[in-house]
XYZ file of C-alpha atoms in Angstrom:
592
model
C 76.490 86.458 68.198
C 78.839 86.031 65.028
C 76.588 86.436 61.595
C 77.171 83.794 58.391
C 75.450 84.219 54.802
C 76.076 81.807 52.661
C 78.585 83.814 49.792
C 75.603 82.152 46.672
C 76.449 84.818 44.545
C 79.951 84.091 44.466
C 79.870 80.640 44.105
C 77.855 81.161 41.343
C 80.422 83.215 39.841
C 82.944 80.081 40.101
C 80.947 77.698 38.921
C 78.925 79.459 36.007
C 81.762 82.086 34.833
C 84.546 80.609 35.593
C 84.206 76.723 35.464
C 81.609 76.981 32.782
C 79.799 74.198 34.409
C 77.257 72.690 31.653
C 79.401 73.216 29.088
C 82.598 70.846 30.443
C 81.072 67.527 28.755
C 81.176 65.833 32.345
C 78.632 63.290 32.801
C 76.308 65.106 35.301
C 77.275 68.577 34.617
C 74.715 69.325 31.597
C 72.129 69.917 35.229
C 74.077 72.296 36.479
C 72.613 74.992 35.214
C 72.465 78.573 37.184
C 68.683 78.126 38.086
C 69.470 74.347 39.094
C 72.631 75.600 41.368
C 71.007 78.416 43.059
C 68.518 76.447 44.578
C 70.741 73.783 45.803
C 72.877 76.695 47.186
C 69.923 78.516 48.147
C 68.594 75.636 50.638
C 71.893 74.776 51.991
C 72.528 78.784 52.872
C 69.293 79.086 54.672
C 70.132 75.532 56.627
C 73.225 76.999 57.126
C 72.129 80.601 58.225
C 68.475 79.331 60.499
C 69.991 76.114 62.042
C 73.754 75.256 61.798
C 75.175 78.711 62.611
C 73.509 79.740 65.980
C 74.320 76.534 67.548
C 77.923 77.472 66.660
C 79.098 79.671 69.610
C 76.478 77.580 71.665
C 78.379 74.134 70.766
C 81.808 76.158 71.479
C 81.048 77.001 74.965
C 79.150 73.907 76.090
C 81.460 70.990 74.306
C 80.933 67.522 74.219
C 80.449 64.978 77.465
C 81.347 61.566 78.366
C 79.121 60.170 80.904
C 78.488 56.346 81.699
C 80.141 55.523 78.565
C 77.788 57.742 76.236
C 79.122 60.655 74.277
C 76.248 63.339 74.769
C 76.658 66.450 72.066
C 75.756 69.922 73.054
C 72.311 71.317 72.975
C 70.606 71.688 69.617
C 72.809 69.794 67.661
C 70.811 66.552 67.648
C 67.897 68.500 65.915
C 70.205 69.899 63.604
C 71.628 66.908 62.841
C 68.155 65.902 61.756
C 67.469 68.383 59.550
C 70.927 67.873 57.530
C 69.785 64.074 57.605
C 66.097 65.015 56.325
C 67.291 66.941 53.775
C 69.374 63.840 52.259
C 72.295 67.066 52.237
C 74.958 63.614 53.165
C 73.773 62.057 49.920
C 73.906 64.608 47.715
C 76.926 63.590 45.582
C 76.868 59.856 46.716
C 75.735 56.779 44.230
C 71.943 56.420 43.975
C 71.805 52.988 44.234
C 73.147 53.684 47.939
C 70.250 56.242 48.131
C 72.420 59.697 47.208
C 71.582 61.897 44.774
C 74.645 61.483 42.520
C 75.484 64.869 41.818
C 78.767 66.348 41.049
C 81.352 66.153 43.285
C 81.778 69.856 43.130
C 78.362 71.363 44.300
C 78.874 68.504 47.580
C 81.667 70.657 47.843
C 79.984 74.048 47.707
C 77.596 72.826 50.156
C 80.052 71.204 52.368
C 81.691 75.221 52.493
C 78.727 76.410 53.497
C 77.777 73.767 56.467
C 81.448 74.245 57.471
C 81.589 77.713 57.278
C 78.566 77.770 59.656
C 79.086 75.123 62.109
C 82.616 73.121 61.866
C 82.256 70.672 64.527
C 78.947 69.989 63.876
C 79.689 69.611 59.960
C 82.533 67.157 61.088
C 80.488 64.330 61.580
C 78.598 64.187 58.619
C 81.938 64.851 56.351
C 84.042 62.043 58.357
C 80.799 59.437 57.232
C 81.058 60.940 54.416
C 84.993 60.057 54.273
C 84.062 56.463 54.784
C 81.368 55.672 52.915
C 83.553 56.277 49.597
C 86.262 54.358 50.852
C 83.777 51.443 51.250
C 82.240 52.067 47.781
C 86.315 51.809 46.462
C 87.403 48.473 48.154
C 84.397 47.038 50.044
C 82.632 44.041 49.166
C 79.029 43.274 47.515
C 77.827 42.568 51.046
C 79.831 44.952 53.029
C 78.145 47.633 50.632
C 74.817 46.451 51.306
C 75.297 46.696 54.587
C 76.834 49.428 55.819
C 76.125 51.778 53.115
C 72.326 53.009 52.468
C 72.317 53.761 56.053
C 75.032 55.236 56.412
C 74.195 57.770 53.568
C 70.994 58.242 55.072
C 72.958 59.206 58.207
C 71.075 56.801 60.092
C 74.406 55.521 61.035
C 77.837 57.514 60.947
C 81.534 56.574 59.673
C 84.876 57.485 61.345
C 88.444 56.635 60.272
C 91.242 55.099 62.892
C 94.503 55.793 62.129
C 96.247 57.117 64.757
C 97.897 55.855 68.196
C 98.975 57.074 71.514
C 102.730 56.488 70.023
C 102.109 57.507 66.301
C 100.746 59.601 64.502
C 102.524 60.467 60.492
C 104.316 56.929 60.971
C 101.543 54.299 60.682
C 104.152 51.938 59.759
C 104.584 51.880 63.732
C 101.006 51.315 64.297
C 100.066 48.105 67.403
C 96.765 47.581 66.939
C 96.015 43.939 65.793
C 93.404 41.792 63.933
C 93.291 38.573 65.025
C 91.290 36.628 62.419
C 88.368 34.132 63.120
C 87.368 31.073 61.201
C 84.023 32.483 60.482
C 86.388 34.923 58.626
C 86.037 37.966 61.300
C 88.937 39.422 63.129
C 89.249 40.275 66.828
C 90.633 43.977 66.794
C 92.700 44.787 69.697
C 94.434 48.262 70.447
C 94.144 51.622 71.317
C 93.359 54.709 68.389
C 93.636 58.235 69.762
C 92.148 61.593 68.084
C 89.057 60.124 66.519
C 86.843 62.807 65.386
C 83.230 62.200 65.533
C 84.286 58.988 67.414
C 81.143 58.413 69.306
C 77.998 60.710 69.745
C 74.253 60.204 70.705
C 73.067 61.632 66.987
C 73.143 58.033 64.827
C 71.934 54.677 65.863
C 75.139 53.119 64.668
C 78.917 54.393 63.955
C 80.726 52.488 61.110
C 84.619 52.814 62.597
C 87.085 52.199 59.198
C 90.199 50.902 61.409
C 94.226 50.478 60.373
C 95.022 47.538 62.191
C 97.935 44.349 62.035
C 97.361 40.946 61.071
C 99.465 38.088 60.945
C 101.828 37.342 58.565
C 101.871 41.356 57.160
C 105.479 42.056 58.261
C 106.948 45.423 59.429
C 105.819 48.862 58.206
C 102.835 50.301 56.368
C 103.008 47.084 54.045
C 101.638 45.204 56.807
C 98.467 47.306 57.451
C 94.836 45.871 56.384
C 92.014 47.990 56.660
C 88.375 46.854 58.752
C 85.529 47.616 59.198
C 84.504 47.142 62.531
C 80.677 48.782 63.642
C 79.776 50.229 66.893
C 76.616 48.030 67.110
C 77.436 43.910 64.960
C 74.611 43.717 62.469
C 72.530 41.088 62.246
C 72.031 38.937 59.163
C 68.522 40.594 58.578
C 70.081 44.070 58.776
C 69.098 44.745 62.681
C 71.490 45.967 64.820
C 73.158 43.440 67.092
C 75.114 43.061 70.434
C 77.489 46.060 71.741
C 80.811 45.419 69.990
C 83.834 45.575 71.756
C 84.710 49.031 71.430
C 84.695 51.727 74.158
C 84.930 55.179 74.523
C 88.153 55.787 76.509
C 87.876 59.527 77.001
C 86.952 62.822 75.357
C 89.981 64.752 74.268
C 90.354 68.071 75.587
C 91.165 70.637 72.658
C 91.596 73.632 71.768
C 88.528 74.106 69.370
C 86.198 71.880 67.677
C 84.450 71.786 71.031
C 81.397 70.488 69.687
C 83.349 67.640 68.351
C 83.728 64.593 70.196
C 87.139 63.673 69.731
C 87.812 60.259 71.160
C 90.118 57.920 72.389
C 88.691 54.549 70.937
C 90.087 51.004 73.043
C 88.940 48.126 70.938
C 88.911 45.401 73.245
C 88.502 42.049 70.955
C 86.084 43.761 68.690
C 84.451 42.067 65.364
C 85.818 43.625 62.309
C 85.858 42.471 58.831
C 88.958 43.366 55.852
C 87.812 45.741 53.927
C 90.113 45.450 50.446
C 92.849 43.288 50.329
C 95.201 41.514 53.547
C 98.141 44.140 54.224
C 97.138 46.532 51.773
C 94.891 48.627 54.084
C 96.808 51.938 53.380
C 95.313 51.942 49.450
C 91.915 51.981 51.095
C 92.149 54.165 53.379
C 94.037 56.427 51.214
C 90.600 56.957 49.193
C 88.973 58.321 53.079
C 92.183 60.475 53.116
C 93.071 62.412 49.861
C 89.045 62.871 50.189
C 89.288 64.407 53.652
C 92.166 66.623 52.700
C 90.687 68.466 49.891
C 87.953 68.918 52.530
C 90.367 70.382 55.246
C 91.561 72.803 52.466
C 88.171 73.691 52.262
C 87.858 73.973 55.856
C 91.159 76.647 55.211
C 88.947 79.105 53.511
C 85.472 78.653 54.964
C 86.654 79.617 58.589
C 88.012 82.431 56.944
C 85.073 83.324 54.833
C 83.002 83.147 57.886
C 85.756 85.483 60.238
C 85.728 87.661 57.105
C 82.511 88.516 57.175
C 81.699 89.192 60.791
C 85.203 91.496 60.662
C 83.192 93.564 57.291
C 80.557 93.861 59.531
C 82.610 95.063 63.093
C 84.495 97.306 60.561
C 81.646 99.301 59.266
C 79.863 99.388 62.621
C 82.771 100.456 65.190
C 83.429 103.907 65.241
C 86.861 104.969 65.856
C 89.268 107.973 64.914
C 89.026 110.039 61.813
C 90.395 109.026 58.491
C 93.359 110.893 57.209
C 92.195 112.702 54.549
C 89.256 114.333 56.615
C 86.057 113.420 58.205
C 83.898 110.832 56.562
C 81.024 110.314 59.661
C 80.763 114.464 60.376
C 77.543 113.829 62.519
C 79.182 111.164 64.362
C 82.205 111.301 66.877
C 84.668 109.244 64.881
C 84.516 107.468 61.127
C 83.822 104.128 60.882
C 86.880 101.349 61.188
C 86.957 100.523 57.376
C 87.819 104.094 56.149
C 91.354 103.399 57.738
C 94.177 101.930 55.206
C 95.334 98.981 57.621
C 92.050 97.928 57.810
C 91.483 97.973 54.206
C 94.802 96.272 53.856
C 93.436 93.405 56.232
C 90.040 93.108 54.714
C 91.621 92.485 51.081
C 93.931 90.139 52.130
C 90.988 87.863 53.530
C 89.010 88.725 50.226
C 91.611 87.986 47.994
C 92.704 84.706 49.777
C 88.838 83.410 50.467
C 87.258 84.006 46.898
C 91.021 82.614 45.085
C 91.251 79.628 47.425
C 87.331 78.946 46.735
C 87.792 79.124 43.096
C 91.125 76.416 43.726
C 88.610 74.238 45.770
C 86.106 74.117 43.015
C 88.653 73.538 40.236
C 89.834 70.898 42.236
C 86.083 69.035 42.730
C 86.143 69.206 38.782
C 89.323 67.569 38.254
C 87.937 64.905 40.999
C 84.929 65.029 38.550
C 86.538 64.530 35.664
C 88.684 61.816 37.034
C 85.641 59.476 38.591
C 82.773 60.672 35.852
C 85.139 60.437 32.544
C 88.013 58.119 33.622
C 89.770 61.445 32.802
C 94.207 60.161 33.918
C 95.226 63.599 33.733
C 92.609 65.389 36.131
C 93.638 62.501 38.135
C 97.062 63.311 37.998
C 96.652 66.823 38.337
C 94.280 66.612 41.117
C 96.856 64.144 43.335
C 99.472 66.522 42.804
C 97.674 69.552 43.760
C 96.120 68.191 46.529
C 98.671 68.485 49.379
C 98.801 72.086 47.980
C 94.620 72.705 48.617
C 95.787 71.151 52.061
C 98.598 72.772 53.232
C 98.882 76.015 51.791
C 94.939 76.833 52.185
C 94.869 75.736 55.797
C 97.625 77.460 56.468
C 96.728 80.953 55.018
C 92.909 80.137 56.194
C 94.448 80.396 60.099
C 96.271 83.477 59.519
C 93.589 84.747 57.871
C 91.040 84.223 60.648
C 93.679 86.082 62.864
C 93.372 89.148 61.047
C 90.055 89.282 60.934
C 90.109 88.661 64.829
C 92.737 91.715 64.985
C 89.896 93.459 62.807
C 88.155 94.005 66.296
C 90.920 94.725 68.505
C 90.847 93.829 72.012
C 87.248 92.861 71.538
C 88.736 89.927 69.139
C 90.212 88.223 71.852
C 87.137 88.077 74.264
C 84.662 85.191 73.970
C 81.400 87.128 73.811
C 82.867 88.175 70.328
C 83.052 84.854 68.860
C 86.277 85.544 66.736
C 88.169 83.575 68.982
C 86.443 80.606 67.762
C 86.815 80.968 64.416
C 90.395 81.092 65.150
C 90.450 78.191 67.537
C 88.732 75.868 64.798
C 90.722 76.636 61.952
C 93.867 75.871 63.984
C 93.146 71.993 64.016
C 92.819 72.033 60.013
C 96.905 72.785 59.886
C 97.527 69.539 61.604
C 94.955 66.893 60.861
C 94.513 64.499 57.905
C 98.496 64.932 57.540
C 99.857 67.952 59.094
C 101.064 70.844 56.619
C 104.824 70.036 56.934
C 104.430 66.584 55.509
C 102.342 68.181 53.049
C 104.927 69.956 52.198
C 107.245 66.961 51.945
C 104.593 64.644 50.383
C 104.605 67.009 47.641
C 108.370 67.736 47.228
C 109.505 64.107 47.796
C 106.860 62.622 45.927
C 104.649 64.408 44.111
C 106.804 66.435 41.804
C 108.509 63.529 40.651
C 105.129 61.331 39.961
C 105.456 59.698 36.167
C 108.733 61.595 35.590
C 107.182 64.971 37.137
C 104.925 64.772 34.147
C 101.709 65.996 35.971
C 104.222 69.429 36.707
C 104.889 69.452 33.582
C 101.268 69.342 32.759
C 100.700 72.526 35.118
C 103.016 74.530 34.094
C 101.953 74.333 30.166
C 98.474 74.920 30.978
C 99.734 77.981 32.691
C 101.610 78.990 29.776
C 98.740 77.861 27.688
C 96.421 80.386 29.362
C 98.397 83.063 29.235
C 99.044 83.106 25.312
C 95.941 82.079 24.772
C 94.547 85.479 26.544
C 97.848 87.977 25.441
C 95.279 89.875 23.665
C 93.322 90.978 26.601
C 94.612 94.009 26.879
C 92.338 94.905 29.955
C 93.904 91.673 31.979
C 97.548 91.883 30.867
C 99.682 94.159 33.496
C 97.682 93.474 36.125
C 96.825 89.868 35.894
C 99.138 88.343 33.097
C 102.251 89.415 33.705
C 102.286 88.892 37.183
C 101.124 85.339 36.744
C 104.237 84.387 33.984
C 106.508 85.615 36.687
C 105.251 83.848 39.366
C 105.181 80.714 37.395
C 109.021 81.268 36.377
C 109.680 81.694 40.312
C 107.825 78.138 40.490
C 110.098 76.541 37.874
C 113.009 77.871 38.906
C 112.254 76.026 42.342
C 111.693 72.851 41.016
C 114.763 72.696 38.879
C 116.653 74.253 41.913
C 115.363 70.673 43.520
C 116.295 68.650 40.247
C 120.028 69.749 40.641
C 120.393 69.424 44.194
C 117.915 67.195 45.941
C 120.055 63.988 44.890
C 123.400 65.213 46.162
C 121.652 67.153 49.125
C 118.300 65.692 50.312
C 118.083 68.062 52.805
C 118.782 71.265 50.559
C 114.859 70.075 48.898
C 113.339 69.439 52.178
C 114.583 72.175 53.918
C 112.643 74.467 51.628
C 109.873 72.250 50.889
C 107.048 74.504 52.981
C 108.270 77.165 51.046
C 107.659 75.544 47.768
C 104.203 74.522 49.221
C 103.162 78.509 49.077
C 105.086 78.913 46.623
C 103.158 76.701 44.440
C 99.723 77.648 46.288
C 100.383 81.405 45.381
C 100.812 80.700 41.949
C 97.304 78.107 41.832
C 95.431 81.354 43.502
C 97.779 83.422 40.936
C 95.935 80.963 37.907
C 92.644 81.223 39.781
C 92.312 84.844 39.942
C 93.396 85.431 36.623
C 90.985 82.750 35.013
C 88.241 84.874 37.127
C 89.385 88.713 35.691
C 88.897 86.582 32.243
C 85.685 85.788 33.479
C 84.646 89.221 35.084
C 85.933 91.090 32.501
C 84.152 89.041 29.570
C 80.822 89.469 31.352
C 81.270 93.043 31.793
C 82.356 93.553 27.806
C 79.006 91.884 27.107
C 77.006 94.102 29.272
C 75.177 91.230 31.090
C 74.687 90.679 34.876
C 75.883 92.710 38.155
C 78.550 95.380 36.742
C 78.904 96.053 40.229
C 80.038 92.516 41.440
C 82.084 91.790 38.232
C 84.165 95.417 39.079
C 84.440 93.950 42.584
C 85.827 90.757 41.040
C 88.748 92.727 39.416
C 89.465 95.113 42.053
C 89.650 91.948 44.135
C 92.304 89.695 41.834
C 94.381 93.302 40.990
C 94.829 93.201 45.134
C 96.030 89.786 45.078
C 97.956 89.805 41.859
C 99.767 93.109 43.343
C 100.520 92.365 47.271
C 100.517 88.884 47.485
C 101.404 86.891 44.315
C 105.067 88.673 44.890
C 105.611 86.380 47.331
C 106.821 83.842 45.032
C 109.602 85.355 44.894
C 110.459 85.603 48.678
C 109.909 81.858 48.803
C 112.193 81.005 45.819
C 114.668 82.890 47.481
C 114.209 81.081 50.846
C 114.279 77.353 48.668
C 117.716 78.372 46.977
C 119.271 79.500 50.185
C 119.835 75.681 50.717
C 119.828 73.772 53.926
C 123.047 74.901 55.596
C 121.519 77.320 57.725
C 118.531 75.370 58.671
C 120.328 72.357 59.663
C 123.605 74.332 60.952
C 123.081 73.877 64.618
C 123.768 70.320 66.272
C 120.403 69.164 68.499
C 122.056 69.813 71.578
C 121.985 73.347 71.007
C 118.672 73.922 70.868
C-alpha cells in the first residue's frame, strides 16, 4: 500500500521563513505563530496519515455506485467523512458567525494539501462545499445565508457547482438549462448538467447544488446566465428539511480516476431554486466558486505529486538493482540500491524541485488572497487574478508529468495496480482539464489577463522581481546560482509579452498560438521567484546558526537543481512564442 506523511516541516519552512507569517500585518496572521501552525499541521497530518490515506487505494478499486437512485461511496469513507466533519477541518478558514474558525486563508490551504495529497476523491467533496459556501457568503442573501450556510460548514450538508452540459463545456454562453420563475419568487429549473463532482453521495443529509441556468428576458450568451441555488432536500421555514426536490441522479460517470468520486449527471426536472446575486449576472457569482476552485486544482498539481514523490524516495532506496558506476555502494548485497543511479537522481530532483517551488507559489498565492479579503489590499488582488490561471495551468500540468516520473521511478512495477502509482497518476490527470482546462488557461491569461488595467498588475510582477533581486545583489552566497538565473528568466518573460504587444493586434493568432508556452513560461519564472525567495530564507537561517543545518542545506541544494535544469526553460518557450503562428496554423483542417 502507497505511504503519505504529511511534508510539516516544510510547510513550516514556507510559511515561517519564507512568508514571515506574523510579521505581514494581516489581520489574523499575528496567531500564526510556529507553535500555533504545527499543531494545526500536526492534526491534519495524522488525519491525513491514520484515516484519509488507507482508504485511498481502497476507494480507487471499489468506486462509487448508483443503485435505486442513491449514490453509495466506497467503504470507509463515510467514517472518514465524519472525522473531517468532527474536527470542524471544513470550517477552518470560513466566517465564525457561520460556525468556521476564521483563520487564514493560507493554513486552509496547507491543510487542504495535505487531505488532498492523501485522499483526492475523498477530499473533493468537502473542497467543492467548500467552493460554494463562499460563493454564497459573496452574493447570497441575509436569508439564503442563514440557511444554507452553518450547515453546510458543519458539513452536515454539502455544496456542488453546475456548470456544465452534455453540449458545452468552456462555452456557457451555450448553456439550455432554464429557470422558470414562480410568483412566490422561486424558479422551476429545468435541464440537464453533466460532470458534477461530488454530485450526490450518502455522506450529508442535504447537498446545496449552486446551478448556471436561463431565465427569461436574459438574452443570448453568458450575459444571460443567473446563478441558483437549488437544494437536494427544499427546507422548511423552521430549518427542517423538506420534500425531495426535483433533481435526480442520471448516472455515475465512468472515469478514469477519481473513482471514489461520484461524478454525476444531474437532470433537474422542475426543481425549486432561488437567484442567488443578481438576474443574468450569474457568471460574477459563480466566478467567486471558480477562481477559488482553481487555485485549489493547482494545489491538487503538486500534492499528487508530493504524494507519488514520496512513495518513488521510498521504492528507490528499497529496490535493489545494478551497481552504480563508480563502484559498489551495497557490497553485502547483490546490487546497490535504485537511488545511487544518476537518472534516478535526475527524476527524484525534478519532483523535489517542482513540489516544494510550486508549494511555496500556492502559499504566496493564499497570502495575496489574504491580503486581498483581510486588508482590502487592490494589488494582491490584482496580482493574485493574474497569477491564478498560472497556479492552474502550469502546476497541474507539471504535477501530471511529475507523477509519471515518479511512476517510471518503479519500472514495470509502476504500471501494475498493486503498486498504487497508477493512481496517483490517474487522479492528477483530471486536474489538467477541470475548473477550465489548461489551454484556456493559457488563453485566459494571454487574452485577458496580461492586458488587465493596462497590463499594470505585469507590470507590478515584473518590478517586484527586479525589486528582489537588487534588493539581495549583495548576497554573494545566492547570486550565480539563484540571482542571475532568475534576471534572465524574467527578461525571457518580458521579451514574450512585448513579442505579444507588437503582434497580437495585427496577428491574433501569432499570441495564441504560443499562449501555453507563455503559461510555463511565466510559471517557471513564479517557481524561479519562489525558490530564490527560499535560498534567501535558507541561507539567512543558516548564517544565524539557528534550526536544522541539515534541512536548510537541503533547501539550497534543492533551488540550485531547479535554478540550473529547469528555469532554462524559459528560454525554449520564448523561442517557441516568437516562432509565430505560421507553422501551427499552416495546415488547412482537412488535412489532418
Amino acid at each position: 500500500m502507497p505511504i503519505y506523511t504529511a511534508p510539516t516541516k516544510d510547510m513550516q519552512f514556507i510559511l515561517h521563513d519564507m512568508l514571515k507569517a506574523t510579521e505581514t500585518g494581516i489581520p489574523g496572521y499575528d496567531d500564526l505563530d510556529r507553535d500555533f501552525t504545527a499543531a494545526i499541521l500536526g492534526e491534519a497530518g495524522k488525519l491525513a496519515t491514520d484515516v484519509l490515506a488507507p482508504l485511498n487505494a481502497s476507494g480507487d478499486a471499489e468506486g462509487c455506485r448508483l443503485e435505486n437512485g442513491i449514490v453509495y461511496t466506497p467503504k470507509g469513507f463515510k467514517a472518514a467523512f465524519e472525522a473531517v466533519k468532527e474536527g470542524g477541518w471544513n470550517g477552518l478558514d470560513l466566517p465564525e458567525e457561520f460556525g468556521g474558525q476564521n483563520l487564514p486563508y493560507v493554513m486552509g490551504c496547507a491543510v487542504g494539501e495535505v487531505f488532498c495529497s492523501a485522499n483526492m476523491a475523498l477530499n473533493m467533496y468537502q473542497g467543492l462545499t467548500h467552493g460554494a459556501i463562499n460563493a454564497l457568503v459573496s452574493h447570497g442573501t441575509d436569508a439564503q445565508k442563514a440557511t444554507y450556510l452553518p450547515k453546510m460548514v458543519s458539513m452536515e450538508w454539502t455544496g456542488t457547482m453546475n456548470l456544465t452540459e452534455p453540449h458545452c463545456g468552456t462555452d456557457l454562453g451555450m448553456i439550455r438549462t432554464k429557470a422558470d420563475p414562480q410568483e412566490d419568487g422561486s424558479y422551476l429549473i429545468t435541464g440537464q448538467k453533466i460532470f458534477i463532482s461530488a454530485g450526490d453521495h450518502d455522506m450529508a443529509e442535504n447537498i446545496i447544488h449552486l446551478v448556471l441556468a436561463k431565465a427569461p428576458g436574459g438574452g443570448e450568451g453568458t450575459k444571460g446566465i443567473s446563478l441558483f441555488v437549488v437544494p437536494k432536500y427544499v427546507i422548511n421555514d423552521d430549518g427542517t428539511l423538506g420534500e425531495r426536490n426535483g433533481v435526480s441522479v442520471g448516472s455515475i460517470e465512468e472515469k478514469m480516476g477519481i473513482h471514489g468520486n461520484a461524478t454525476c449527471v444531474l437532470n433537474y426536472d422542475g426543481a425549486r431554486g432561488w437567484l442567488v446575486g443578481e438576474l443574468h449576472k450569474g457568471m460574477r457569482a459563480m466566478f467567486v466558486m471558480m477562481n477559488e476552485a482553481r487555485l485549489g486544482v493547482g494545489l491538487q498539481g503538486y500534492a499528487q505529486a508530493e504524494a507519488a514523490y514520496q512513495n518513488a524516495v521510498a521504492y528507490a532506496k528499497d529496490r535493489l538493482q545494478g551497481r552504480a558506476v563508480t563502484g559498489a555502494v551495497n557490497k553485502d548485497g547483490p546490487a546497490d540500491p535504485l537511488i545511487v543511479h544518476p537518472d534516478i537522481r535526475r527524476s527524484l530532483m525534478d519532483q523535489k524541485s517542482f513540489v516544494e517551488g510550486a508549494r511555496a507559489f500556492t502559499f504566496w498565492g493564499a497570502h495575496l488572497i489574504d491580503r486581498a479579503h483581510r486588508l482590502g489590499d487592490k494589488e494582491a488582488d490584482a496580482m493574485i487574478s493574474l497569477l491564478t490561471p498560472v497556479i492552474k495551468g502550469f502546476q497541474t500540468d507539471m504535477g501530471f508529468d511529475m507523477a509519471v516520473q515518479a511512476q517510471q521511478v518503479y519500472g514495470g512495477h509502476g504500471y501494475i495496480e498493486e503498486w498504487g502509482m497508477s493512481q496517483f497518476v490517474r487522479d492528477a490527470r483530471i486536474a489538467m482539464i477541470y475548473e477550465g482546462a489548461n489551454g484556456v488557461q493559457a488563453l485566459d491569461l494571454v487574452g485577458r489577463k496580461l492586458a488587465v488595467d493596462g497590463g499594470k498588475p505585469a507590470m507590478a510582477f515584473f518590478e517586484m522581481v527586479k525589486s528582489f533581486i537588487k534588493e539581495n545583489e549583495g548576497q554573494e552566497a545566492l547570486k550565480a546560482d539563484f540571482l542571475e538565473p532568475l534576471k534572465n528568466a524574467s527578461k525571457d518573460l518580458q521579451t514574450a509579452m512585448m513579442y505579444f504587444m507588437q503582434n497580437g493586434m495585427k496577428n491574433p493568432n501569432a499570441a495564441l498560438a504560443g499562449s501555453n508556452d507563455f503559461m510555463h513560461l511565466f510559471g517557471h519564472v513564479c517557481l524561479g521567484l519562489m525558490w530564490a525567495r527560499m535560498g534567501l530564507a535558507a541561507q539567512n537561517a543558516l548564517d544565524a546558526g539557528t534550526g536544522d543545518a541539515a534541512f536548510y542545506e537541503t533547501k539550497l541544494a534543492t533551488g540550485r537543481y531547479y535554478m540550473a535544469r529547469h528555469l532554462p526553460a524559459t528560454g525554449m518557450h520564448l523561442a517557441r512564442i516568437q516562432s509565430g503562428a505560421d507553422t501551427v496554423m499552416a495546415l488547412p483542417a482537412e488535412a489532418f
